[in-house]
Amino acid sequence: MLERIEELRNEARTAIDAAPDAAALEDIRVRYLGRKAELTAILRGIGELPPEQRGPVGKTGNQARVELEGLLGAAKEKLEAAELNARISGESIDVTLPGTPPVRLGHLHPLTRTRREIEDVFVGLGYKVMEGPEVEHDYYNFTALNHPPGHPARMLQDTFYVDPASLGADPELYGTDGAALELPPGPRDVLLRTHTSPMQVRSMEDATPPIFIIVPGRTYRRDSDATHTPMFNQIEGLAVGEDITLADLKGTLLTFARAIFGPDRELRLRPHYFPFTEPSVEVDVSCFRCSGTGVMTVGGSEERCNLCKGTGWLEILGSGMVDPNVFGFVREHGYDPERVQGFAFGMGIERIAMLKHGVPDLRMFFDDDVRMLEQF
Ligand code: DAH
């Protein structure tokens, strides 16, 4: 019996030494010290042994059990510590690795950016930014801008008209100050404004001269191709005082052109016609791609500049001196056509952004294809 206990003890010691992990140790514990283990049975059966064997077997058996319990405990601690160390080193974080890229933020739409850049230039020159209604009266969009009823210039703008049935029987006309308007005889049409110019008249109804405003906003025309969309954005400008001249117009627009297109730009004014300005001009800026030469050197050879089509100039806006007839419509608001004068201008925000960033098709701004928008 004592020999058997020694055998079991040696077997168990060897097994404990060789155990690869905590699970193996648990198996060993069950096998040698568990309820059904041989050693357990021996100890439990001591009472049935002859009296002279009980003392030595009980002593040896208990020593073996205590020793094995101790060995198992120690081995378990060692293995668990090793497993923990292995896990810690396996899971350790290399803090010198570059981090995961942060979730990308979006950015402003290129047209919003362009609008704000233009606004910044004019705010810097002392202009106020105003907005006006997109659903507008014929009166402000045409009549008061010197397009009398039946004037052919009305036909130049492919106007969207608002169905009168959707407006009630005879829509009252209200000014910007909310007061009902007594308008001269003429079309009572309501339309989607074809330009931001109606705010020239609305702003002058609201404030006496001098007045310096710009009006960004959406405008609408029945038009669709690579350079026209039914909805587009304009910025109107109006400067009125007693001694504002064409020279001020040119200086103002030159400052604008240089701020947006670069400090070396020059301006060219070409005679044109707009009903609400006299004289009227179209304004070109010297091409910033070819520095106004019309030619570009590509790989040693000279080529026609593809931005200005070899002309050296880019058309950017329409402008002119406010026609006295327009002041006639706001005479009683402090704009005596014999005393005040000033200039107005209007530009397409899309056009400025297209020129600036080389965007070939205006519709790309509205397709909302992020692959295009992300480039800005
Ligand atoms: N309203 C004109 C258009 O949409 C642009 C324009 C031309 C505005 C001359 C002006 C101006 O204020 O003076 O075509």
Short mmCIF file of C-alpha atoms and ligand atoms in Angstrom, two decimals:
data_model
loop_
_atom_site.label_atom_id
_atom_site.label_comp_id
_atom_site.label_asym_id
_atom_site.label_seq_id
_atom_site.Cartn_x
_atom_site.Cartn_y
_atom_site.Cartn_z
CA MET A 1 0.00 0.00 0.00
CA LEU A 2 2.74 2.44 0.94
CA GLU A 3 4.57 1.58 -2.27
CA ARG A 4 1.47 2.20 -4.29
CA ILE A 5 1.12 5.61 -2.69
CA GLU A 6 4.77 6.37 -3.61
CA GLU A 7 4.08 5.29 -7.21
CA LEU A 8 1.03 7.49 -7.47
CA ARG A 9 2.94 10.41 -5.97
CA ASN A 10 5.81 10.01 -8.49
CA GLU A 11 3.46 9.63 -11.43
CA ALA A 12 1.60 12.76 -10.40
CA ARG A 13 4.82 14.76 -9.89
CA THR A 14 6.00 13.88 -13.39
CA ALA A 15 2.62 14.72 -14.86
CA ILE A 16 2.53 18.08 -13.08
CA ASP A 17 6.01 18.94 -14.33
CA ALA A 18 5.01 18.16 -17.89
CA ALA A 19 1.59 19.87 -17.85
CA PRO A 20 1.49 22.42 -20.70
CA ASP A 21 -1.36 24.59 -19.35
CA ALA A 22 -3.88 25.18 -16.57
CA ALA A 23 -6.44 22.89 -18.20
CA ALA A 24 -3.99 19.97 -18.17
CA LEU A 25 -3.31 20.65 -14.46
CA GLU A 26 -7.00 20.44 -13.71
CA ASP A 27 -7.14 17.02 -15.41
CA ILE A 28 -4.22 15.88 -13.26
CA ARG A 29 -5.93 17.14 -10.10
CA VAL A 30 -9.08 15.20 -10.94
CA ARG A 31 -7.08 12.09 -11.80
CA TYR A 32 -4.92 12.01 -8.64
CA LEU A 33 -6.89 13.95 -6.03
CA GLY A 34 -10.47 13.89 -7.26
CA ARG A 35 -13.36 12.04 -5.65
CA LYS A 36 -12.77 8.94 -7.75
CA ALA A 37 -8.96 9.03 -7.56
CA GLU A 38 -7.04 6.04 -6.27
CA LEU A 39 -5.33 8.01 -3.51
CA THR A 40 -8.68 9.37 -2.35
CA ALA A 41 -10.04 5.82 -2.21
CA ILE A 42 -7.02 4.65 -0.18
CA LEU A 43 -7.45 7.46 2.36
CA ARG A 44 -11.17 6.87 2.55
CA GLY A 45 -10.60 3.12 3.16
CA ILE A 46 -8.11 3.56 6.02
CA GLY A 47 -10.70 2.50 8.59
CA GLU A 48 -10.93 -0.88 6.98
CA LEU A 49 -7.20 -1.57 7.15
CA PRO A 50 -5.59 -3.67 9.84
CA PRO A 51 -4.91 -1.33 12.79
CA GLU A 52 -1.10 -1.41 12.48
CA GLN A 53 -1.25 -0.18 8.87
CA ARG A 54 -3.68 2.66 9.49
CA GLY A 55 -1.09 5.08 10.96
CA PRO A 56 1.64 4.73 8.28
CA VAL A 57 -0.80 4.63 5.33
CA GLY A 58 -2.78 7.58 6.64
CA LYS A 59 0.39 9.58 7.25
CA THR A 60 2.03 8.81 3.90
CA GLY A 61 -1.23 9.18 2.01
CA ASN A 62 -1.94 12.56 3.56
CA GLN A 63 1.63 13.73 2.97
CA ALA A 64 1.31 12.73 -0.67
CA ARG A 65 -2.01 14.54 -0.98
CA VAL A 66 -0.71 17.72 0.66
CA GLU A 67 2.45 17.66 -1.43
CA LEU A 68 0.53 17.15 -4.68
CA GLU A 69 -1.94 19.89 -3.80
CA GLY A 70 0.99 22.23 -3.19
CA LEU A 71 2.70 21.25 -6.44
CA LEU A 72 -0.53 21.67 -8.38
CA GLY A 73 -1.14 25.10 -6.86
CA ALA A 74 2.37 26.29 -7.59
CA ALA A 75 2.34 24.91 -11.12
CA LYS A 76 -1.04 26.51 -11.77
CA GLU A 77 0.20 29.90 -10.64
CA LYS A 78 3.28 29.61 -12.82
CA LEU A 79 1.34 28.57 -15.91
CA GLU A 80 -1.30 31.24 -15.43
CA ALA A 81 1.35 33.92 -15.05
CA ALA A 82 3.06 32.71 -18.22
CA GLU A 83 -0.24 32.69 -20.10
CA LEU A 84 -0.99 36.23 -18.92
CA ASN A 85 2.45 37.41 -19.98
CA ALA A 86 2.02 35.84 -23.37
CA ARG A 87 -1.33 37.52 -23.79
CA ILE A 88 -0.06 40.90 -22.68
CA SER A 89 2.86 40.84 -25.05
CA GLY A 90 0.67 39.51 -27.86
CA GLU A 91 -1.91 42.23 -27.42
CA SER A 92 0.48 45.07 -26.72
CA ILE A 93 -0.16 48.29 -28.63
CA ASP A 94 2.58 49.89 -30.65
CA VAL A 95 2.01 53.51 -29.78
CA THR A 96 4.45 54.58 -32.47
CA LEU A 97 2.17 53.30 -35.25
CA PRO A 98 0.23 56.01 -37.09
CA GLY A 99 -3.34 56.26 -35.81
CA THR A 100 -6.46 55.28 -37.72
CA PRO A 101 -7.42 58.17 -39.95
CA PRO A 102 -10.17 60.27 -38.34
CA VAL A 103 -13.60 60.16 -39.91
CA ARG A 104 -13.35 62.59 -42.79
CA LEU A 105 -15.24 65.85 -42.42
CA GLY A 106 -17.00 67.24 -45.42
CA HIS A 107 -16.38 70.73 -46.66
CA LEU A 108 -18.32 73.57 -48.19
CA HIS A 109 -19.63 73.20 -51.72
CA PRO A 110 -17.38 74.99 -54.24
CA LEU A 111 -20.22 77.38 -55.11
CA THR A 112 -20.70 78.30 -51.44
CA ARG A 113 -16.98 78.88 -51.11
CA THR A 114 -16.89 81.03 -54.24
CA ARG A 115 -19.92 83.04 -53.07
CA ARG A 116 -18.28 83.68 -49.70
CA GLU A 117 -14.99 84.69 -51.30
CA ILE A 118 -16.80 87.23 -53.48
CA GLU A 119 -18.83 88.48 -50.52
CA ASP A 120 -15.63 88.92 -48.50
CA VAL A 121 -14.13 91.13 -51.20
CA PHE A 122 -17.13 93.44 -51.31
CA VAL A 123 -17.71 93.47 -47.55
CA GLY A 124 -14.07 94.59 -47.37
CA LEU A 125 -15.00 97.49 -49.68
CA GLY A 126 -17.87 98.52 -47.39
CA TYR A 127 -20.77 96.84 -49.16
CA LYS A 128 -23.69 95.30 -47.31
CA VAL A 129 -24.94 91.81 -48.23
CA MET A 130 -28.68 91.59 -48.90
CA GLU A 131 -31.00 88.86 -50.06
CA GLY A 132 -34.32 89.05 -51.87
CA PRO A 133 -37.27 86.90 -52.89
CA GLU A 134 -36.82 84.23 -55.54
CA VAL A 135 -40.52 84.35 -56.41
CA GLU A 136 -40.77 87.89 -57.73
CA HIS A 137 -43.14 90.33 -59.33
CA ASP A 138 -42.81 91.19 -62.99
CA TYR A 139 -42.61 94.78 -61.76
CA TYR A 140 -39.28 94.30 -59.95
CA ASN A 141 -37.82 91.77 -62.35
CA PHE A 142 -38.64 93.76 -65.50
CA THR A 143 -40.74 96.92 -65.43
CA ALA A 144 -38.82 98.90 -62.80
CA LEU A 145 -35.57 97.76 -64.38
CA ASN A 146 -36.55 99.67 -67.48
CA HIS A 147 -38.04 96.76 -69.42
CA PRO A 148 -41.41 98.35 -70.22
CA PRO A 149 -44.25 95.92 -70.97
CA GLY A 150 -43.74 94.55 -74.45
CA HIS A 151 -40.05 95.47 -74.49
CA PRO A 152 -38.14 92.92 -76.57
CA ALA A 153 -35.46 92.53 -73.87
CA ARG A 154 -38.04 90.69 -71.79
CA MET A 155 -37.90 87.95 -74.38
CA LEU A 156 -34.14 87.46 -73.88
CA GLN A 157 -34.68 85.86 -70.50
CA ASP A 158 -36.51 82.58 -70.69
CA THR A 159 -38.73 83.27 -67.75
CA PHE A 160 -40.58 80.77 -65.58
CA TYR A 161 -43.97 82.27 -64.74
CA VAL A 162 -45.93 81.29 -61.68
CA ASP A 163 -49.44 80.03 -62.43
CA PRO A 164 -51.79 82.86 -61.34
CA ALA A 165 -54.36 80.25 -60.23
CA SER A 166 -51.87 79.16 -57.55
CA LEU A 167 -51.72 82.72 -56.19
CA GLY A 168 -55.39 83.57 -55.62
CA ALA A 169 -57.58 85.85 -57.72
CA ASP A 170 -55.59 89.10 -57.70
CA PRO A 171 -52.45 88.87 -55.61
CA GLU A 172 -51.72 92.03 -53.69
CA LEU A 173 -48.26 93.39 -54.31
CA TYR A 174 -46.15 94.16 -51.29
CA GLY A 175 -42.87 96.03 -51.05
CA THR A 176 -39.88 94.90 -49.03
CA ASP A 177 -41.19 96.97 -46.09
CA GLY A 178 -44.45 94.98 -46.13
CA ALA A 179 -46.63 97.89 -47.27
CA ALA A 180 -49.07 97.31 -50.12
CA LEU A 181 -47.67 98.65 -53.38
CA GLU A 182 -49.31 100.99 -55.85
CA LEU A 183 -47.64 99.85 -59.02
CA PRO A 184 -47.82 101.50 -62.39
CA PRO A 185 -50.03 99.80 -64.96
CA GLY A 186 -48.35 96.75 -66.43
CA PRO A 187 -48.25 93.00 -66.25
CA ARG A 188 -49.37 91.63 -62.90
CA ASP A 189 -47.31 88.51 -63.46
CA VAL A 190 -45.48 86.66 -60.74
CA LEU A 191 -42.39 84.78 -61.83
CA LEU A 192 -39.18 83.15 -60.69
CA ARG A 193 -36.65 85.95 -60.82
CA THR A 194 -34.42 85.66 -63.86
CA HIS A 195 -31.64 87.66 -62.23
CA THR A 196 -30.78 89.20 -58.86
CA SER A 197 -31.21 92.69 -60.32
CA PRO A 198 -34.75 93.14 -58.90
CA MET A 199 -33.07 93.81 -55.58
CA GLN A 200 -31.66 97.03 -57.03
CA VAL A 201 -35.13 98.49 -56.92
CA ARG A 202 -36.22 96.83 -53.70
CA SER A 203 -33.10 98.01 -51.87
CA MET A 204 -33.55 101.58 -53.08
CA GLU A 205 -37.18 101.54 -51.92
CA ASP A 206 -35.81 100.65 -48.50
CA ALA A 207 -32.89 103.03 -48.02
CA THR A 208 -31.90 106.49 -49.15
CA PRO A 209 -28.57 107.03 -50.93
CA PRO A 210 -25.70 106.44 -50.63
CA ILE A 211 -26.22 102.73 -51.02
CA PHE A 212 -23.62 100.01 -51.46
CA ILE A 213 -25.00 96.49 -51.60
CA ILE A 214 -24.36 93.10 -53.07
CA VAL A 215 -27.10 90.52 -53.49
CA PRO A 216 -26.19 86.86 -53.80
CA GLY A 217 -28.99 84.46 -54.61
CA ARG A 218 -30.64 81.83 -56.77
CA THR A 219 -32.06 82.78 -60.14
CA TYR A 220 -34.07 80.83 -62.69
CA ARG A 221 -34.30 80.58 -66.45
CA ARG A 222 -35.70 77.98 -68.81
CA ASP A 223 -32.33 77.00 -70.15
CA SER A 224 -30.17 73.90 -70.01
CA ASP A 225 -26.80 73.05 -71.52
CA ALA A 226 -23.14 72.83 -70.48
CA THR A 227 -23.08 76.46 -69.39
CA HIS A 228 -26.74 76.95 -68.35
CA THR A 229 -28.93 75.30 -65.75
CA PRO A 230 -32.56 76.18 -64.97
CA MET A 231 -31.41 77.28 -61.52
CA PHE A 232 -28.18 79.17 -61.11
CA ASN A 233 -26.64 81.73 -58.76
CA GLN A 234 -25.84 85.35 -59.27
CA ILE A 235 -24.38 88.19 -57.30
CA GLU A 236 -25.79 91.62 -58.00
CA GLY A 237 -23.97 94.79 -57.01
CA LEU A 238 -25.29 98.32 -56.66
CA ALA A 239 -23.46 101.50 -55.69
CA VAL A 240 -25.40 104.77 -55.75
CA GLY A 241 -24.43 108.21 -54.49
CA GLU A 242 -24.10 111.70 -55.90
CA ASP A 243 -20.69 111.44 -57.53
CA ILE A 244 -20.11 107.79 -58.32
CA THR A 245 -18.66 107.44 -61.81
CA LEU A 246 -17.62 104.85 -64.37
CA ALA A 247 -14.07 105.21 -63.04
CA ASP A 248 -15.32 104.00 -59.63
CA LEU A 249 -16.99 101.09 -61.37
CA LYS A 250 -13.78 100.11 -63.08
CA GLY A 251 -11.67 100.50 -59.93
CA THR A 252 -14.13 98.47 -57.87
CA LEU A 253 -14.33 95.64 -60.37
CA LEU A 254 -10.55 95.63 -60.84
CA THR A 255 -10.12 95.21 -57.07
CA PHE A 256 -12.63 92.38 -57.19
CA ALA A 257 -10.97 90.69 -60.19
CA ARG A 258 -7.53 90.86 -58.61
CA ALA A 259 -8.77 89.48 -55.29
CA ILE A 260 -10.44 86.52 -56.99
CA PHE A 261 -8.19 85.81 -59.99
CA GLY A 262 -4.78 87.09 -58.90
CA PRO A 263 -2.95 90.39 -58.34
CA ASP A 264 -1.71 90.78 -61.93
CA ARG A 265 -5.14 90.84 -63.59
CA GLU A 266 -6.29 93.65 -65.86
CA LEU A 267 -9.83 94.58 -66.88
CA ARG A 268 -11.38 95.38 -70.21
CA LEU A 269 -14.77 97.03 -70.58
CA ARG A 270 -16.65 96.34 -73.80
CA PRO A 271 -19.75 98.31 -74.80
CA HIS A 272 -22.91 96.26 -74.46
CA TYR A 273 -26.62 96.68 -73.87
CA PHE A 274 -28.65 96.10 -70.73
CA PRO A 275 -31.99 97.85 -70.32
CA PHE A 276 -31.25 99.07 -66.80
CA THR A 277 -27.77 100.53 -67.33
CA GLU A 278 -26.56 103.30 -69.64
CA PRO A 279 -23.85 103.02 -70.72
CA SER A 280 -23.64 99.26 -70.32
CA VAL A 281 -20.50 97.20 -70.46
CA GLU A 282 -19.42 93.64 -70.46
CA VAL A 283 -16.38 93.15 -68.33
CA ASP A 284 -13.48 90.89 -69.22
CA VAL A 285 -10.56 89.95 -67.00
CA SER A 286 -7.16 89.16 -68.46
CA CYS A 287 -6.72 85.41 -68.64
CA PHE A 288 -4.96 84.08 -65.56
CA ARG A 289 -3.88 80.87 -67.28
CA CYS A 290 -1.88 82.47 -70.10
CA SER A 291 -1.35 85.84 -68.38
CA GLY A 292 -3.45 87.49 -71.07
CA THR A 293 -1.20 86.43 -73.96
CA GLY A 294 -3.59 83.88 -75.44
CA VAL A 295 -0.77 81.38 -75.83
CA MET A 296 0.65 78.76 -73.54
CA THR A 297 3.94 76.96 -73.83
CA VAL A 298 3.29 73.25 -73.48
CA GLY A 299 6.32 70.94 -73.62
CA GLY A 300 8.41 73.49 -75.53
CA SER A 301 5.80 74.30 -78.19
CA GLU A 302 3.32 77.17 -78.23
CA GLU A 303 -0.37 76.38 -78.06
CA ARG A 304 -3.54 78.41 -78.03
CA CYS A 305 -4.66 78.96 -74.42
CA ASN A 306 -7.63 76.65 -73.91
CA LEU A 307 -9.20 78.75 -71.16
CA CYS A 308 -9.55 82.07 -73.02
CA LYS A 309 -9.54 80.38 -76.46
CA GLY A 310 -6.54 82.41 -77.45
CA THR A 311 -8.16 85.79 -76.86
CA GLY A 312 -6.31 86.61 -73.64
CA TRP A 313 -9.59 87.70 -72.02
CA LEU A 314 -12.33 86.04 -69.98
CA GLU A 315 -15.79 87.51 -69.80
CA ILE A 316 -16.84 87.65 -66.14
CA LEU A 317 -19.85 89.92 -65.75
CA GLY A 318 -22.27 92.55 -67.00
CA SER A 319 -22.29 96.06 -65.64
CA GLY A 320 -22.96 99.70 -66.30
CA MET A 321 -24.11 103.04 -64.93
CA VAL A 322 -27.61 102.80 -63.51
CA ASP A 323 -30.09 104.11 -66.11
CA PRO A 324 -31.85 107.28 -64.86
CA ASN A 325 -35.13 105.60 -65.81
CA VAL A 326 -34.53 103.09 -63.01
CA PHE A 327 -34.08 105.93 -60.50
CA GLY A 328 -37.37 107.28 -61.85
CA PHE A 329 -39.15 104.31 -60.25
CA VAL A 330 -37.70 105.10 -56.81
CA ARG A 331 -37.63 108.89 -57.10
CA GLU A 332 -39.82 109.39 -54.04
CA HIS A 333 -37.48 107.24 -51.95
CA GLY A 334 -34.70 109.81 -52.34
CA TYR A 335 -33.35 108.94 -55.78
CA ASP A 336 -33.78 112.05 -57.91
CA PRO A 337 -32.45 111.00 -61.36
CA GLU A 338 -31.03 114.51 -61.75
CA ARG A 339 -28.98 114.22 -58.56
CA VAL A 340 -27.94 110.62 -57.96
CA GLN A 341 -25.89 108.30 -60.08
CA GLY A 342 -24.12 105.04 -59.65
CA PHE A 343 -23.22 101.70 -61.09
CA ALA A 344 -24.56 98.19 -61.02
CA PHE A 345 -23.10 94.85 -61.94
CA GLY A 346 -24.21 91.25 -62.06
CA MET A 347 -22.18 88.08 -62.23
CA GLY A 348 -22.85 84.35 -62.26
CA ILE A 349 -21.27 82.58 -59.31
CA GLU A 350 -21.05 79.33 -61.29
CA ARG A 351 -19.22 81.09 -64.08
CA ILE A 352 -16.64 82.56 -61.69
CA ALA A 353 -16.16 79.15 -60.04
CA MET A 354 -15.88 77.38 -63.42
CA LEU A 355 -13.24 79.81 -64.64
CA LYS A 356 -11.34 79.73 -61.40
CA HIS A 357 -11.24 75.95 -61.05
CA GLY A 358 -11.34 74.89 -64.72
CA VAL A 359 -14.71 73.13 -64.39
CA PRO A 360 -15.83 72.28 -67.94
CA ASP A 361 -19.56 71.75 -67.35
CA LEU A 362 -21.72 73.85 -65.06
CA ARG A 363 -24.07 70.96 -64.39
CA MET A 364 -21.27 69.20 -62.48
CA PHE A 365 -21.88 71.61 -59.59
CA PHE A 366 -25.38 70.22 -59.16
CA ASP A 367 -24.84 66.53 -59.87
CA ASP A 368 -23.60 66.04 -56.30
CA ASP A 369 -21.00 63.52 -57.38
CA VAL A 370 -18.61 63.52 -54.44
CA ARG A 371 -15.72 62.47 -56.66
CA MET A 372 -16.07 65.85 -58.35
CA LEU A 373 -16.88 67.88 -55.22
CA GLU A 374 -14.04 66.38 -53.18
CA GLN A 375 -11.50 67.98 -55.50
CA PHE A 376 -12.17 71.41 -54.05
N1 DAH B 1 -28.98 91.01 -64.73
C1 DAH B 1 -28.08 90.75 -65.81
C2 DAH B 1 -28.23 89.32 -66.28
O1 DAH B 1 -28.67 88.52 -65.55
C3 DAH B 1 -26.66 90.96 -65.37
C4 DAH B 1 -26.38 92.39 -65.14
C5 DAH B 1 -25.90 93.18 -66.15
C6 DAH B 1 -26.60 92.94 -63.91
C7 DAH B 1 -25.62 94.52 -65.95
C8 DAH B 1 -26.34 94.29 -63.68
C9 DAH B 1 -25.85 95.07 -64.74
O2 DAH B 1 -26.55 94.87 -62.51
O3 DAH B 1 -25.58 96.37 -64.51
O4 DAH B 1 -27.89 89.03 -67.39
#
